[in-house]
Every structure is written in structure tokens, then in C-alpha cells.
Amino acid sequence: MSEVNEVKKIAVIAGDGIGPEVVAEAEKVLKRTEELFGHKFETEHALFGGIAIDERGTPLPDDTLAICKASDAVLLGAVGGPKWDNNSKELRPETGLLGIRKALGLFSNIRPAVIFDCLKEASTLKPEVLEGTDLIVVRELTGGIYFGEKFRRETENGQEAVDTCVYNVSEIERIARQAFEIALTRSKKLTSVDKANVLETSRLWRETVIRISADYPDVELDHVLVDNCAMQLLRRPSSFDVIVTENMFGDILSDEAAMLTGSIGMLSSASLGEGSFGLYEPVHGSAPDIAGQGISNPIATILSVALMFRLTFGYHEAAASIERAVKNVLDAGHRTGDIAVDKSSAIGTTAMGDLIVAAMSK
Ligand code: NAD
């Protein structure tokens, strides 16, 4: 996909709260990747979120957007915090998040859920059920019921509310292709989740996914109804590899899948647009309750870099090196406070980042 020595531009948005702490550790990983693998990254920092409101009077300044658009990928920490909670809508960090996704044309959200053996006890599920779980939920992000027409009307039975769910073929095609492409880089197994027994949008979804599957003969495709998928995720999560689904189903299933792993500090994510461009960020927020204490877990952000390597740059070896390093550090017993059983032995953000960097190898 990419030449090893091609310089890759990464917009780095630290954001608010623990954002700057965890992003700093991810940047160390970028630097170590350059040393180990010869890849070259050019990073440019940009203001976004609460800090941008304070310094520029808007959560998403034009130059931040310009930096992102001129980059191959964006690495984002987290935004938000109580300081801005009572601001008007346009002066809220979350408004910036919606704005940046729209402006960058990001139409899918990718959430891996991987079980680290040594953290199985952190999950609410039995360890034997979790064994071998390593899945990705690919969620359509810009269509469906969240974006359809919504209104209320008076009827003879009182007030009625309507939410419409709309999907067109091209919206389904582009997310399906993305999911097939991701499946090709993994175990070539794709599960499309819908509710085709009752919803017309789901019937179009299924028809379209089946048509696109003709271009991916090496990928084994199956279809699961959303209610069944919700059950199977709890019963035998390891049977899934890549799951692709529409916006609302994906919203719910990706949170369910995330909770299999037990800790929010471990979860990476990507939002992808056309081509290979993507925005990578931890699933967690700015954690204002622990910000500035140096105790946040940087692993979600570090694993977001690994995801960036895989999905945007095609640097699979470097990605594997990061993932292996995280596993080795955890296997050796090192824990930040959020994943430590014995809190007194917990290490800080920088120490965790340094250990992961030191554990990276070719
Ligand atoms: P949160 O994810 O920030 O925190 C939830 C809990 O998890 C907290 O107790 C926190 O300390 C802990 N936690 C989160 N990440 C951690 C980490 N890396 N290491 C250790 N512990 C961690 O969710 P919240 O408290 O609901 O939201 C706080 C702020 O973040 C709000 O302003 C919210 O709007 C914002 N937010 C931003 C994003 C984003 O930037 N994409 C996502 C979610 C929430």
C-alpha cells in the first residue's frame, strides 16, 4: 500500500483533560516506529475542543481543519470537560467533534474489541467465554435513523413522534466495501448485521452487501439479525471477526462489544472516510476526574496508532509490534490504576508509555 520511506503527515490533536497526557505517549510510539521500521512521520499539532474555545473562541478553528485536511491521518486525544458544559451549543467541544467528522467526510466508525488474556478477569463475562475474542465492529456513521427526518404531530390518540430511517445504495456500498477490505486484512470473515426480517432499509442493506460480496470472493460472508448478534456477542464473542452494520445497530453493538474487554482505557477507534484517510482516537473521553494527575491509561491511544498503521498506512508489521509490546507489558504485570487489581502497585501514564516503547521490537 505505502512505500516505507514515504513521509506520512499526521495531524495531532491533544485536546482537553487527559488528552495531552495520552497523546504524548502515542507520539513516543510514533518516534520509536521510525527508528525500528524506517517509516517517516511528520506531525503537526492543532488546537481543538475546549482549549480551542478558550484560545480561539471556537471548538474547531479553520486552521485545525486545514491541518487535518492536509494530513494522511489525524490522531486525537479527547475533548470536553465541566468547564465548557454550560456553554451554548456552538461553544461546546462536542459540537467540534460532530463538525470535524462532517468536514472530513468520515462515514464509518471502527471499534476493535480484543481480549488480553491477562485482563480477562476485568470483564464481567466468564474467562472461558472470552477466550480468543478479537473482533472489529464497522459502524455506518452518517445515515439511518439518527439522521432521518424527525417530527411530531397531533393525532386523535394524542401526540405522535416520527423518526425515519433512510439508507441509499451508495451509502451501503461504500461501508460494505470498507468492511470487506478490512476483512481481507484479517481472517477473511465478515458478518453483516441487519433486521431484514422486518425493516426495508435492512433488506436493501442485505441485498447490497450480497451484491458487493461478488467482488470479494475470498471473504466468507454471513448475515445475522441484530437481536441474535446482541446475544451471540455475549455467548460466543470469539465466533465473530469483522461485523458491519448500520448506524443505530452499530452504536449499540459497538458499546456491547467494547464492554467485553472490561476497561475503557484499553479501547481504540477509527473513523474513516473515502480512500485511506482516517481519524484515530481512544474510545474514552477526557476523564476530567483524573486529568493532570499522570495516572491515565495511554494504551487506548497507543492502540489507536496501531489501528492507524493498519487501516491508513498499511504498516502491518509496525502495528503488530505495538500490539505485541502492549501484550508483553501487560503480561509482565504492569498496570495503570484503571486496570490494576492491586491499586497500590499501579504505574503512571508516562511509565506505561515508556515500557511499551521499550518493548517494541522488529
Ligand atoms: P470518560 O471516558 O472521560 O471517563 C469515564 C470514566 O473512565 C472516568 O472515571 C475516567 O476517569 C475513566 N477513564 C477514561 N479514560 C481513562 C483512561 N485512559 N485511563 C484511566 N481511566 C480512564 O467519560 P465521561 O466522564 O463521560 O466524559 C468526560 C468528558 O469527556 C465529557 O466532557 C465528555 O463530553 C467528553 N467525551 C469526549 C469524547 C471524545 O473526545 N471523543 C468521548 C467521550 C466523552
PDB file of N, CA, C and O and ligand atoms in Angstrom, residues 18 22 76-82 85 94 97 101 264-265 281-290 295-298 338, ligand 1:
ATOM      1  N   ILE A  18      -7.284  14.494  29.955  1.00  0.00           N
ATOM      2  CA  ILE A  18      -6.149  13.571  29.831  1.00  0.00           C
ATOM      3  C   ILE A  18      -5.647  13.472  28.388  1.00  0.00           C
ATOM      4  O   ILE A  18      -4.641  12.796  28.138  1.00  0.00           O
ATOM      5  N   VAL A  22      -2.166  11.332  27.182  1.00  0.00           N
ATOM      6  CA  VAL A  22      -2.160  10.053  26.467  1.00  0.00           C
ATOM      7  C   VAL A  22      -1.586  10.214  25.057  1.00  0.00           C
ATOM      8  O   VAL A  22      -0.899   9.316  24.554  1.00  0.00           O
ATOM      9  N   LEU A  76      -6.261  11.898  17.582  1.00  0.00           N
ATOM     10  CA  LEU A  76      -6.993  12.772  18.505  1.00  0.00           C
ATOM     11  C   LEU A  76      -6.984  12.178  19.910  1.00  0.00           C
ATOM     12  O   LEU A  76      -7.198  10.973  20.074  1.00  0.00           O
ATOM     13  N   GLY A  77      -6.735  13.023  20.916  1.00  0.00           N
ATOM     14  CA  GLY A  77      -6.801  12.565  22.301  1.00  0.00           C
ATOM     15  C   GLY A  77      -8.259  12.502  22.741  1.00  0.00           C
ATOM     16  O   GLY A  77      -8.962  11.525  22.477  1.00  0.00           O
ATOM     17  N   ALA A  78      -8.727  13.550  23.371  1.00  0.00           N
ATOM     18  CA  ALA A  78     -10.131  13.609  23.775  1.00  0.00           C
ATOM     19  C   ALA A  78     -10.471  15.073  24.025  1.00  0.00           C
ATOM     20  O   ALA A  78      -9.575  15.880  24.281  1.00  0.00           O
ATOM     21  N   VAL A  79     -11.736  15.384  23.928  1.00  0.00           N
ATOM     22  CA  VAL A  79     -12.140  16.773  24.200  1.00  0.00           C
ATOM     23  C   VAL A  79     -13.289  16.816  25.197  1.00  0.00           C
ATOM     24  O   VAL A  79     -13.996  15.842  25.400  1.00  0.00           O
ATOM     25  N   GLY A  80     -13.450  17.994  25.804  1.00  0.00           N
ATOM     26  CA  GLY A  80     -14.582  18.212  26.702  1.00  0.00           C
ATOM     27  C   GLY A  80     -14.166  18.316  28.150  1.00  0.00           C
ATOM     28  O   GLY A  80     -13.022  18.022  28.511  1.00  0.00           O
ATOM     29  N   GLY A  81     -15.105  18.757  28.952  1.00  0.00           N
ATOM     30  CA  GLY A  81     -14.847  18.880  30.379  1.00  0.00           C
ATOM     31  C   GLY A  81     -15.867  19.818  30.997  1.00  0.00           C
ATOM     32  O   GLY A  81     -16.553  20.564  30.285  1.00  0.00           O
ATOM     33  N   PRO A  82     -15.969  19.784  32.333  1.00  0.00           N
ATOM     34  CA  PRO A  82     -17.006  20.569  33.012  1.00  0.00           C
ATOM     35  C   PRO A  82     -16.917  22.068  32.734  1.00  0.00           C
ATOM     36  O   PRO A  82     -17.938  22.755  32.735  1.00  0.00           O
ATOM     37  N   ASP A  85     -19.216  22.723  29.903  1.00  0.00           N
ATOM     38  CA  ASP A  85     -20.507  22.014  29.860  1.00  0.00           C
ATOM     39  C   ASP A  85     -21.711  22.937  29.729  1.00  0.00           C
ATOM     40  O   ASP A  85     -22.728  22.558  29.158  1.00  0.00           O
ATOM     41  N   GLU A  94     -18.089  19.167  22.124  1.00  0.00           N
ATOM     42  CA  GLU A  94     -18.757  18.070  21.402  1.00  0.00           C
ATOM     43  C   GLU A  94     -19.257  18.533  20.033  1.00  0.00           C
ATOM     44  O   GLU A  94     -19.326  17.748  19.082  1.00  0.00           O
ATOM     45  N   LEU A  97     -16.604  18.040  17.685  1.00  0.00           N
ATOM     46  CA  LEU A  97     -16.446  16.632  17.266  1.00  0.00           C
ATOM     47  C   LEU A  97     -17.349  16.290  16.085  1.00  0.00           C
ATOM     48  O   LEU A  97     -16.920  15.685  15.110  1.00  0.00           O
ATOM     49  N   ARG A 101     -15.987  15.551  12.104  1.00  0.00           N
ATOM     50  CA  ARG A 101     -16.333  14.307  11.400  1.00  0.00           C
ATOM     51  C   ARG A 101     -17.009  14.634  10.078  1.00  0.00           C
ATOM     52  O   ARG A 101     -16.728  14.031   9.048  1.00  0.00           O
ATOM     53  N   ILE A 264     -12.337   0.816  29.677  1.00  0.00           N
ATOM     54  CA  ILE A 264     -12.417   1.870  28.678  1.00  0.00           C
ATOM     55  C   ILE A 264     -11.028   2.418  28.318  1.00  0.00           C
ATOM     56  O   ILE A 264     -10.817   2.925  27.223  1.00  0.00           O
ATOM     57  N   GLY A 265     -10.087   2.266  29.210  1.00  0.00           N
ATOM     58  CA  GLY A 265      -8.737   2.779  28.965  1.00  0.00           C
ATOM     59  C   GLY A 265      -7.943   1.971  27.948  1.00  0.00           C
ATOM     60  O   GLY A 265      -6.810   2.308  27.615  1.00  0.00           O
ATOM     61  N   GLU A 281      -8.673   7.688  17.484  1.00  0.00           N
ATOM     62  CA  GLU A 281      -8.806   8.227  18.844  1.00  0.00           C
ATOM     63  C   GLU A 281      -9.183   7.113  19.817  1.00  0.00           C
ATOM     64  O   GLU A 281      -9.786   6.117  19.425  1.00  0.00           O
ATOM     65  N   PRO A 282      -8.850   7.297  21.091  1.00  0.00           N
ATOM     66  CA  PRO A 282      -9.336   6.329  22.086  1.00  0.00           C
ATOM     67  C   PRO A 282     -10.849   6.470  22.209  1.00  0.00           C
ATOM     68  O   PRO A 282     -11.403   7.538  21.897  1.00  0.00           O
ATOM     69  N   VAL A 283     -11.515   5.400  22.653  1.00  0.00           N
ATOM     70  CA  VAL A 283     -12.969   5.465  22.833  1.00  0.00           C
ATOM     71  C   VAL A 283     -13.326   6.355  24.028  1.00  0.00           C
ATOM     72  O   VAL A 283     -14.351   7.023  24.045  1.00  0.00           O
ATOM     73  N   HIS A 284     -12.421   6.395  25.002  1.00  0.00           N
ATOM     74  CA  HIS A 284     -12.752   7.159  26.218  1.00  0.00           C
ATOM     75  C   HIS A 284     -12.757   8.664  25.976  1.00  0.00           C
ATOM     76  O   HIS A 284     -12.269   9.151  24.955  1.00  0.00           O
ATOM     77  N   GLY A 285     -13.313   9.391  26.963  1.00  0.00           N
ATOM     78  CA  GLY A 285     -13.356  10.844  26.886  1.00  0.00           C
ATOM     79  C   GLY A 285     -12.158  11.474  27.583  1.00  0.00           C
ATOM     80  O   GLY A 285     -11.102  10.836  27.744  1.00  0.00           O
ATOM     81  N   SER A 286     -12.329  12.713  28.021  1.00  0.00           N
ATOM     82  CA  SER A 286     -11.204  13.492  28.549  1.00  0.00           C
ATOM     83  C   SER A 286     -10.954  13.231  30.036  1.00  0.00           C
ATOM     84  O   SER A 286     -10.034  13.808  30.613  1.00  0.00           O
ATOM     85  N   ALA A 287     -11.775  12.369  30.640  1.00  0.00           N
ATOM     86  CA  ALA A 287     -11.604  11.942  32.043  1.00  0.00           C
ATOM     87  C   ALA A 287     -11.185  13.090  32.968  1.00  0.00           C
ATOM     88  O   ALA A 287     -10.107  13.032  33.582  1.00  0.00           O
ATOM     89  N   PRO A 288     -12.018  14.125  33.088  1.00  0.00           N
ATOM     90  CA  PRO A 288     -11.611  15.276  33.903  1.00  0.00           C
ATOM     91  C   PRO A 288     -11.320  14.907  35.355  1.00  0.00           C
ATOM     92  O   PRO A 288     -10.523  15.589  36.024  1.00  0.00           O
ATOM     93  N   ASP A 289     -11.927  13.787  35.825  1.00  0.00           N
ATOM     94  CA  ASP A 289     -11.721  13.391  37.227  1.00  0.00           C
ATOM     95  C   ASP A 289     -10.276  12.997  37.530  1.00  0.00           C
ATOM     96  O   ASP A 289      -9.846  13.053  38.690  1.00  0.00           O
ATOM     97  N   ILE A 290      -9.519  12.588  36.497  1.00  0.00           N
ATOM     98  CA  ILE A 290      -8.130  12.181  36.759  1.00  0.00           C
ATOM     99  C   ILE A 290      -7.120  13.009  35.953  1.00  0.00           C
ATOM    100  O   ILE A 290      -5.921  12.728  35.986  1.00  0.00           O
ATOM    101  N   ILE A 295      -2.011   9.680  35.827  1.00  0.00           N
ATOM    102  CA  ILE A 295      -2.367   8.287  36.140  1.00  0.00           C
ATOM    103  C   ILE A 295      -3.242   7.646  35.051  1.00  0.00           C
ATOM    104  O   ILE A 295      -3.672   6.504  35.180  1.00  0.00           O
ATOM    105  N   SER A 296      -3.524   8.387  33.984  1.00  0.00           N
ATOM    106  CA  SER A 296      -4.412   7.837  32.944  1.00  0.00           C
ATOM    107  C   SER A 296      -3.710   6.728  32.169  1.00  0.00           C
ATOM    108  O   SER A 296      -2.483   6.680  32.082  1.00  0.00           O
ATOM    109  N   ASN A 297      -4.522   5.859  31.604  1.00  0.00           N
ATOM    110  CA  ASN A 297      -4.013   4.728  30.826  1.00  0.00           C
ATOM    111  C   ASN A 297      -3.816   5.169  29.368  1.00  0.00           C
ATOM    112  O   ASN A 297      -4.790   5.523  28.700  1.00  0.00           O
ATOM    113  N   PRO A 298      -2.591   5.135  28.862  1.00  0.00           N
ATOM    114  CA  PRO A 298      -2.374   5.590  27.475  1.00  0.00           C
ATOM    115  C   PRO A 298      -2.589   4.499  26.430  1.00  0.00           C
ATOM    116  O   PRO A 298      -2.415   4.729  25.236  1.00  0.00           O
ATOM    117  N   ASP A 338      -6.526   2.110  36.408  1.00  0.00           N
ATOM    118  CA  ASP A 338      -7.852   1.677  35.937  1.00  0.00           C
ATOM    119  C   ASP A 338      -7.934   0.179  35.695  1.00  0.00           C
ATOM    120  O   ASP A 338      -9.021  -0.397  35.757  1.00  0.00           O
TER     121      ASP A 338
HETATM  122  P1  NAD B   1     -14.676   9.451  30.195  1.00  0.00           P
HETATM  123  O1  NAD B   1     -14.393   8.345  29.233  1.00  0.00           O
HETATM  124  O2  NAD B   1     -13.870  10.667  30.046  1.00  0.00           O
HETATM  125  O3  NAD B   1     -14.476   8.909  31.684  1.00  0.00           O
HETATM  126  C1  NAD B   1     -15.273   7.846  32.225  1.00  0.00           C
HETATM  127  C2  NAD B   1     -14.517   7.184  33.378  1.00  0.00           C
HETATM  128  O4  NAD B   1     -13.444   6.397  32.854  1.00  0.00           O
HETATM  129  C3  NAD B   1     -13.857   8.183  34.319  1.00  0.00           C
HETATM  130  O5  NAD B   1     -13.924   7.707  35.650  1.00  0.00           O
HETATM  131  C4  NAD B   1     -12.417   8.249  33.872  1.00  0.00           C
HETATM  132  O6  NAD B   1     -11.509   8.580  34.879  1.00  0.00           O
HETATM  133  C5  NAD B   1     -12.189   6.841  33.355  1.00  0.00           C
HETATM  134  N1  NAD B   1     -11.249   6.842  32.224  1.00  0.00           N
HETATM  135  C6  NAD B   1     -11.487   7.234  30.949  1.00  0.00           C
HETATM  136  N2  NAD B   1     -10.384   7.118  30.222  1.00  0.00           N
HETATM  137  C7  NAD B   1      -9.418   6.654  31.027  1.00  0.00           C
HETATM  138  C8  NAD B   1      -8.051   6.332  30.846  1.00  0.00           C
HETATM  139  N3  NAD B   1      -7.431   6.476  29.663  1.00  0.00           N
HETATM  140  N4  NAD B   1      -7.351   5.890  31.909  1.00  0.00           N
HETATM  141  C9  NAD B   1      -7.935   5.723  33.094  1.00  0.00           C
HETATM  142  N5  NAD B   1      -9.232   5.997  33.343  1.00  0.00           N
HETATM  143  C10 NAD B   1      -9.962   6.461  32.309  1.00  0.00           C
HETATM  144  O7  NAD B   1     -16.227   9.777  30.077  1.00  0.00           O
HETATM  145  P2  NAD B   1     -17.071  10.946  30.771  1.00  0.00           P
HETATM  146  O8  NAD B   1     -16.622  11.137  32.185  1.00  0.00           O
HETATM  147  O9  NAD B   1     -18.478  10.592  30.495  1.00  0.00           O
HETATM  148  O10 NAD B   1     -16.745  12.245  29.938  1.00  0.00           O
HETATM  149  C11 NAD B   1     -15.780  13.230  30.329  1.00  0.00           C
HETATM  150  C12 NAD B   1     -15.705  14.288  29.240  1.00  0.00           C
HETATM  151  O11 NAD B   1     -15.213  13.689  28.030  1.00  0.00           O
HETATM  152  C13 NAD B   1     -17.040  14.919  28.897  1.00  0.00           C
HETATM  153  O12 NAD B   1     -16.852  16.295  28.685  1.00  0.00           O
HETATM  154  C14 NAD B   1     -17.441  14.222  27.598  1.00  0.00           C
HETATM  155  O13 NAD B   1     -18.261  15.029  26.795  1.00  0.00           O
HETATM  156  C15 NAD B   1     -16.089  14.012  26.961  1.00  0.00           C
HETATM  157  N6  NAD B   1     -16.034  12.909  25.982  1.00  0.00           N
HETATM  158  C16 NAD B   1     -15.254  13.124  24.897  1.00  0.00           C
HETATM  159  C17 NAD B   1     -15.106  12.111  23.963  1.00  0.00           C
HETATM  160  C18 NAD B   1     -14.206  12.364  22.785  1.00  0.00           C
HETATM  161  O14 NAD B   1     -13.374  13.259  22.840  1.00  0.00           O
HETATM  162  N7  NAD B   1     -14.336  11.612  21.716  1.00  0.00           N
HETATM  163  C19 NAD B   1     -15.732  10.878  24.148  1.00  0.00           C
HETATM  164  C20 NAD B   1     -16.493  10.678  25.305  1.00  0.00           C
HETATM  165  C21 NAD B   1     -16.633  11.701  26.225  1.00  0.00           C
END
